[in-house]
């Protein structure tokens, strides 16, 4: 899915590298790179590999720091031979990796096997991913806060514009608390419908961009939960403020339109 150019390790001594790394090194498919690593004796060894493919994932940091070579080539160069084995299990997005790893350990019951999740295999990349999630949560909170204040101002203006209508309802016997609940329910509905519509438009836009190889958005259950949590929180606060404003509408001023 991430292949951008060329092929994936289709020949011996070939390399599959990130497109951003290739741009940084000013190389492309057909060029050679030299890789060094530690062999079974603890000594440094290396070899040249021909770049046969470039990939572009959703993370620019991963693309800039990752190189893939064929397992047989690595085993031969390092002297590990058949001791080098790897089986990769691809989990669904949002899966509990700790629970999945524990299940694999219990099912296989092989103490000689090293079973690790991706965040333990690549701790640096896991830290970058966690930092990106934190930054996105902060941006999400700031954007939701800004929109929340804008909608709060709009709802207060609506209450002001409808003060005559509210005063007339009170004049014919409607309790102020009931009118306040109507406005609060209306405010909450506006927030929830607007939040769901925004999420749907974001998903549709992300799907459209993914057709061009741009993965702009990943909606995990935690992200959606945080988003609706912020929307519900600001919606409740705004609804309470609007409800208080309705209770402050007095009959003489309201009927007079003031």
GROMACS .gro file of C-alpha atoms in nm:
model
  258
    1UNK     CA    1   0.000   0.000   0.000
    2UNK     CA    2   0.290   0.237   0.071
    3UNK     CA    3   0.494   0.156  -0.241
    4UNK     CA    4   0.565   0.484  -0.419
    5UNK     CA    5   0.816   0.384  -0.685
    6UNK     CA    6   0.992   0.067  -0.804
    7UNK     CA    7   0.940  -0.276  -0.645
    8UNK     CA    8   0.964  -0.431  -0.299
    9UNK     CA    9   1.291  -0.629  -0.254
   10UNK     CA   10   1.250  -0.819  -0.579
   11UNK     CA   11   1.622  -0.901  -0.614
   12UNK     CA   12   1.907  -1.017  -0.385
   13UNK     CA   13   2.103  -0.739  -0.211
   14UNK     CA   14   1.824  -0.488  -0.275
   15UNK     CA   15   1.697  -0.217  -0.042
   16UNK     CA   16   1.356  -0.061   0.014
   17UNK     CA   17   1.383   0.288   0.163
   18UNK     CA   18   1.160   0.580   0.251
   19UNK     CA   19   1.096   0.840  -0.014
   20UNK     CA   20   1.193   1.122   0.222
   21UNK     CA   21   1.522   0.948   0.306
   22UNK     CA   22   1.591   0.904  -0.065
   23UNK     CA   23   1.524   1.273  -0.121
   24UNK     CA   24   1.757   1.363   0.166
   25UNK     CA   25   2.034   1.140   0.026
   26UNK     CA   26   1.956   1.261  -0.329
   27UNK     CA   27   1.921   0.911  -0.467
   28UNK     CA   28   1.649   0.713  -0.641
   29UNK     CA   29   1.575   0.364  -0.763
   30UNK     CA   30   1.874   0.198  -0.928
   31UNK     CA   31   2.124   0.375  -0.702
   32UNK     CA   32   2.334   0.202  -0.435
   33UNK     CA   33   2.362   0.263  -0.063
   34UNK     CA   34   2.607   0.121   0.193
   35UNK     CA   35   2.465  -0.017   0.518
   36UNK     CA   36   2.667  -0.113   0.827
   37UNK     CA   37   2.551  -0.328   1.118
   38UNK     CA   38   2.681  -0.561   1.389
   39UNK     CA   39   2.741  -0.928   1.308
   40UNK     CA   40   2.707  -1.234   1.530
   41UNK     CA   41   3.062  -1.185   1.664
   42UNK     CA   42   2.988  -0.827   1.771
   43UNK     CA   43   3.197  -0.675   1.492
   44UNK     CA   44   3.088  -0.411   1.244
   45UNK     CA   45   3.021  -0.532   0.894
   46UNK     CA   46   2.854  -0.381   0.592
   47UNK     CA   47   2.759  -0.418   0.229
   48UNK     CA   48   2.621  -0.220  -0.061
   49UNK     CA   49   2.257  -0.257  -0.157
   50UNK     CA   50   2.078  -0.147  -0.471
   51UNK     CA   51   1.768   0.063  -0.411
   52UNK     CA   52   1.484  -0.111  -0.592
   53UNK     CA   53   1.185   0.060  -0.432
   54UNK     CA   54   1.072   0.370  -0.245
   55UNK     CA   55   0.785   0.386   0.003
   56UNK     CA   56   0.581   0.670   0.149
   57UNK     CA   57   0.387   0.606   0.470
   58UNK     CA   58   0.170   0.830   0.684
   59UNK     CA   59   0.472   0.929   0.899
   60UNK     CA   60   0.745   1.146   0.749
   61UNK     CA   61   0.975   1.064   1.044
   62UNK     CA   62   0.942   0.692   0.973
   63UNK     CA   63   1.010   0.746   0.601
   64UNK     CA   64   1.325   0.942   0.681
   65UNK     CA   65   1.472   0.685   0.919
   66UNK     CA   66   1.379   0.343   0.778
   67UNK     CA   67   1.556   0.104   0.540
   68UNK     CA   68   1.439  -0.249   0.464
   69UNK     CA   69   1.658  -0.531   0.328
   70UNK     CA   70   1.576  -0.896   0.264
   71UNK     CA   71   1.606  -1.128   0.565
   72UNK     CA   72   1.827  -1.385   0.383
   73UNK     CA   73   2.074  -1.111   0.288
   74UNK     CA   74   2.092  -0.989   0.646
   75UNK     CA   75   2.133  -1.343   0.786
   76UNK     CA   76   2.417  -1.419   0.546
   77UNK     CA   77   2.606  -1.093   0.604
   78UNK     CA   78   2.584  -1.107   0.983
   79UNK     CA   79   2.656  -1.479   1.015
   80UNK     CA   80   2.336  -1.554   1.206
   81UNK     CA   81   2.217  -1.801   0.940
   82UNK     CA   82   1.890  -1.972   1.023
   83UNK     CA   83   1.888  -1.819   1.373
   84UNK     CA   84   1.728  -1.509   1.225
   85UNK     CA   85   1.354  -1.562   1.195
   86UNK     CA   86   1.064  -1.321   1.206
   87UNK     CA   87   0.688  -1.362   1.190
   88UNK     CA   88   0.481  -1.044   1.180
   89UNK     CA   89   0.120  -1.033   1.299
   90UNK     CA   90  -0.074  -0.734   1.168
   91UNK     CA   91  -0.335  -0.619   1.416
   92UNK     CA   92  -0.645  -0.415   1.346
   93UNK     CA   93  -0.615  -0.037   1.407
   94UNK     CA   94  -0.674   0.044   1.772
   95UNK     CA   95  -0.616  -0.314   1.891
   96UNK     CA   96  -0.483  -0.375   2.243
   97UNK     CA   97  -0.123  -0.469   2.164
   98UNK     CA   98  -0.036  -0.571   2.520
   99UNK     CA   99  -0.329  -0.813   2.536
  100UNK     CA  100  -0.253  -0.949   2.189
  101UNK     CA  101   0.114  -1.007   2.279
  102UNK     CA  102   0.014  -1.183   2.600
  103UNK     CA  103  -0.227  -1.408   2.408
  104UNK     CA  104   0.047  -1.504   2.161
  105UNK     CA  105   0.288  -1.588   2.444
  106UNK     CA  106   0.027  -1.804   2.617
  107UNK     CA  107  -0.076  -1.977   2.292
  108UNK     CA  108   0.276  -2.056   2.172
  109UNK     CA  109   0.420  -2.135   2.517
  110UNK     CA  110   0.776  -2.104   2.383
  111UNK     CA  111   1.012  -1.924   2.624
  112UNK     CA  112   1.283  -1.917   2.354
  113UNK     CA  113   1.068  -1.695   2.131
  114UNK     CA  114   1.098  -1.317   2.160
  115UNK     CA  115   0.745  -1.180   2.111
  116UNK     CA  116   0.728  -0.801   2.110
  117UNK     CA  117   0.485  -0.536   1.992
  118UNK     CA  118   0.595  -0.272   1.744
  119UNK     CA  119   0.640  -0.004   2.011
  120UNK     CA  120   0.903  -0.220   2.182
  121UNK     CA  121   1.074  -0.306   1.854
  122UNK     CA  122   1.092   0.061   1.756
  123UNK     CA  123   1.074   0.264   2.080
  124UNK     CA  124   1.193   0.587   1.917
  125UNK     CA  125   0.916   0.575   1.659
  126UNK     CA  126   0.665   0.492   1.935
  127UNK     CA  127   0.774   0.806   2.125
  128UNK     CA  128   0.731   1.017   1.812
  129UNK     CA  129   0.384   0.868   1.753
  130UNK     CA  130   0.284   0.937   2.115
  131UNK     CA  131   0.409   1.295   2.089
  132UNK     CA  132   0.214   1.344   1.764
  133UNK     CA  133  -0.103   1.216   1.932
  134UNK     CA  134  -0.052   1.456   2.224
  135UNK     CA  135   0.002   1.750   1.988
  136UNK     CA  136  -0.308   1.655   1.788
  137UNK     CA  137  -0.514   1.635   2.109
  138UNK     CA  138  -0.397   1.983   2.208
  139UNK     CA  139  -0.481   2.124   1.864
  140UNK     CA  140  -0.819   1.949   1.874
  141UNK     CA  141  -0.896   2.102   2.214
  142UNK     CA  142  -0.789   2.451   2.100
  143UNK     CA  143  -0.995   2.433   1.779
  144UNK     CA  144  -1.299   2.298   1.964
  145UNK     CA  145  -1.261   2.569   2.228
  146UNK     CA  146  -1.248   2.842   1.963
  147UNK     CA  147  -1.554   2.704   1.784
  148UNK     CA  148  -1.728   2.659   2.118
  149UNK     CA  149  -1.682   3.025   2.210
  150UNK     CA  150  -1.807   3.130   1.866
  151UNK     CA  151  -2.119   2.915   1.900
  152UNK     CA  152  -2.175   3.040   2.254
  153UNK     CA  153  -2.173   3.397   2.126
  154UNK     CA  154  -2.415   3.299   1.846
  155UNK     CA  155  -2.654   3.131   2.089
  156UNK     CA  156  -2.654   3.435   2.319
  157UNK     CA  157  -2.733   3.653   2.018
  158UNK     CA  158  -3.017   3.415   1.923
  159UNK     CA  159  -3.161   3.440   2.274
  160UNK     CA  160  -3.134   3.818   2.254
  161UNK     CA  161  -3.310   3.823   1.916
  162UNK     CA  162  -3.585   3.591   2.047
  163UNK     CA  163  -3.638   3.776   2.374
  164UNK     CA  164  -3.981   3.898   2.254
  165UNK     CA  165  -4.084   3.542   2.166
  166UNK     CA  166  -3.961   3.413   2.503
  167UNK     CA  167  -4.140   3.692   2.688
  168UNK     CA  168  -4.467   3.615   2.505
  169UNK     CA  169  -4.437   3.248   2.601
  170UNK     CA  170  -4.388   3.346   2.962
  171UNK     CA  171  -4.684   3.585   2.938
  172UNK     CA  172  -4.920   3.306   2.831
  173UNK     CA  173  -4.814   3.088   3.123
  174UNK     CA  174  -4.497   2.900   3.024
  175UNK     CA  175  -4.259   2.869   3.316
  176UNK     CA  176  -3.916   3.024   3.275
  177UNK     CA  177  -3.748   2.692   3.355
  178UNK     CA  178  -3.936   2.520   3.070
  179UNK     CA  179  -3.836   2.787   2.818
  180UNK     CA  180  -3.480   2.761   2.947
  181UNK     CA  181  -3.482   2.383   2.890
  182UNK     CA  182  -3.603   2.434   2.530
  183UNK     CA  183  -3.311   2.664   2.454
  184UNK     CA  184  -3.065   2.430   2.629
  185UNK     CA  185  -3.189   2.132   2.426
  186UNK     CA  186  -3.165   2.335   2.105
  187UNK     CA  187  -2.807   2.437   2.189
  188UNK     CA  188  -2.699   2.080   2.264
  189UNK     CA  189  -2.855   1.955   1.940
  190UNK     CA  190  -2.670   2.221   1.740
  191UNK     CA  191  -2.340   2.116   1.900
  192UNK     CA  192  -2.393   1.741   1.855
  193UNK     CA  193  -2.526   1.764   1.498
  194UNK     CA  194  -2.248   2.006   1.403
  195UNK     CA  195  -1.986   1.782   1.564
  196UNK     CA  196  -2.111   1.469   1.386
  197UNK     CA  197  -2.132   1.656   1.054
  198UNK     CA  198  -1.778   1.789   1.093
  199UNK     CA  199  -1.646   1.441   1.173
  200UNK     CA  200  -1.824   1.294   0.870
  201UNK     CA  201  -1.685   1.566   0.640
  202UNK     CA  202  -1.334   1.511   0.779
  203UNK     CA  203  -1.363   1.137   0.712
  204UNK     CA  204  -1.491   1.193   0.357
  205UNK     CA  205  -1.209   1.440   0.288
  206UNK     CA  206  -0.951   1.196   0.424
  207UNK     CA  207  -1.089   0.915   0.208
  208UNK     CA  208  -1.074   1.140  -0.099
  209UNK     CA  209  -0.711   1.234  -0.026
  210UNK     CA  210  -0.618   0.870   0.037
  211UNK     CA  211  -0.701   0.795  -0.327
  212UNK     CA  212  -0.403   1.015  -0.415
  213UNK     CA  213  -0.176   0.839  -0.165
  214UNK     CA  214  -0.221   1.101   0.110
  215UNK     CA  215  -0.330   0.954   0.443
  216UNK     CA  216  -0.447   1.272   0.610
  217UNK     CA  217  -0.655   1.134   0.896
  218UNK     CA  218  -0.674   0.828   1.116
  219UNK     CA  219  -0.988   0.815   1.329
  220UNK     CA  220  -0.924   0.587   1.622
  221UNK     CA  221  -1.189   0.525   1.887
  222UNK     CA  222  -0.983   0.736   2.131
  223UNK     CA  223  -0.971   1.030   1.887
  224UNK     CA  224  -1.345   1.016   1.821
  225UNK     CA  225  -1.413   0.983   2.194
  226UNK     CA  226  -1.195   1.285   2.276
  227UNK     CA  227  -1.358   1.489   1.998
  228UNK     CA  228  -1.714   1.420   2.114
  229UNK     CA  229  -1.607   1.465   2.476
  230UNK     CA  230  -1.490   1.820   2.401
  231UNK     CA  231  -1.802   1.889   2.192
  232UNK     CA  232  -2.033   1.762   2.468
  233UNK     CA  233  -1.845   1.958   2.737
  234UNK     CA  234  -1.859   2.291   2.553
  235UNK     CA  235  -2.217   2.217   2.446
  236UNK     CA  236  -2.327   2.168   2.807
  237UNK     CA  237  -2.147   2.486   2.920
  238UNK     CA  238  -2.298   2.690   2.635
  239UNK     CA  239  -2.643   2.542   2.695
  240UNK     CA  240  -2.624   2.635   3.064
  241UNK     CA  241  -2.519   2.994   2.981
  242UNK     CA  242  -2.799   3.026   2.721
  243UNK     CA  243  -3.050   2.880   2.969
  244UNK     CA  244  -2.948   3.132   3.234
  245UNK     CA  245  -2.988   3.410   2.978
  246UNK     CA  246  -3.344   3.294   2.902
  247UNK     CA  247  -3.436   3.312   3.271
  248UNK     CA  248  -3.311   3.672   3.280
  249UNK     CA  249  -3.559   3.783   3.011
  250UNK     CA  250  -3.821   4.003   3.178
  251UNK     CA  251  -4.176   4.041   3.050
  252UNK     CA  252  -4.198   4.420   3.000
  253UNK     CA  253  -3.859   4.457   2.829
  254UNK     CA  254  -3.901   4.134   2.632
  255UNK     CA  255  -4.247   4.222   2.497
  256UNK     CA  256  -4.122   4.567   2.409
  257UNK     CA  257  -3.836   4.403   2.217
  258UNK     CA  258  -3.561   4.541   2.439
   0.00000   0.00000   0.00000
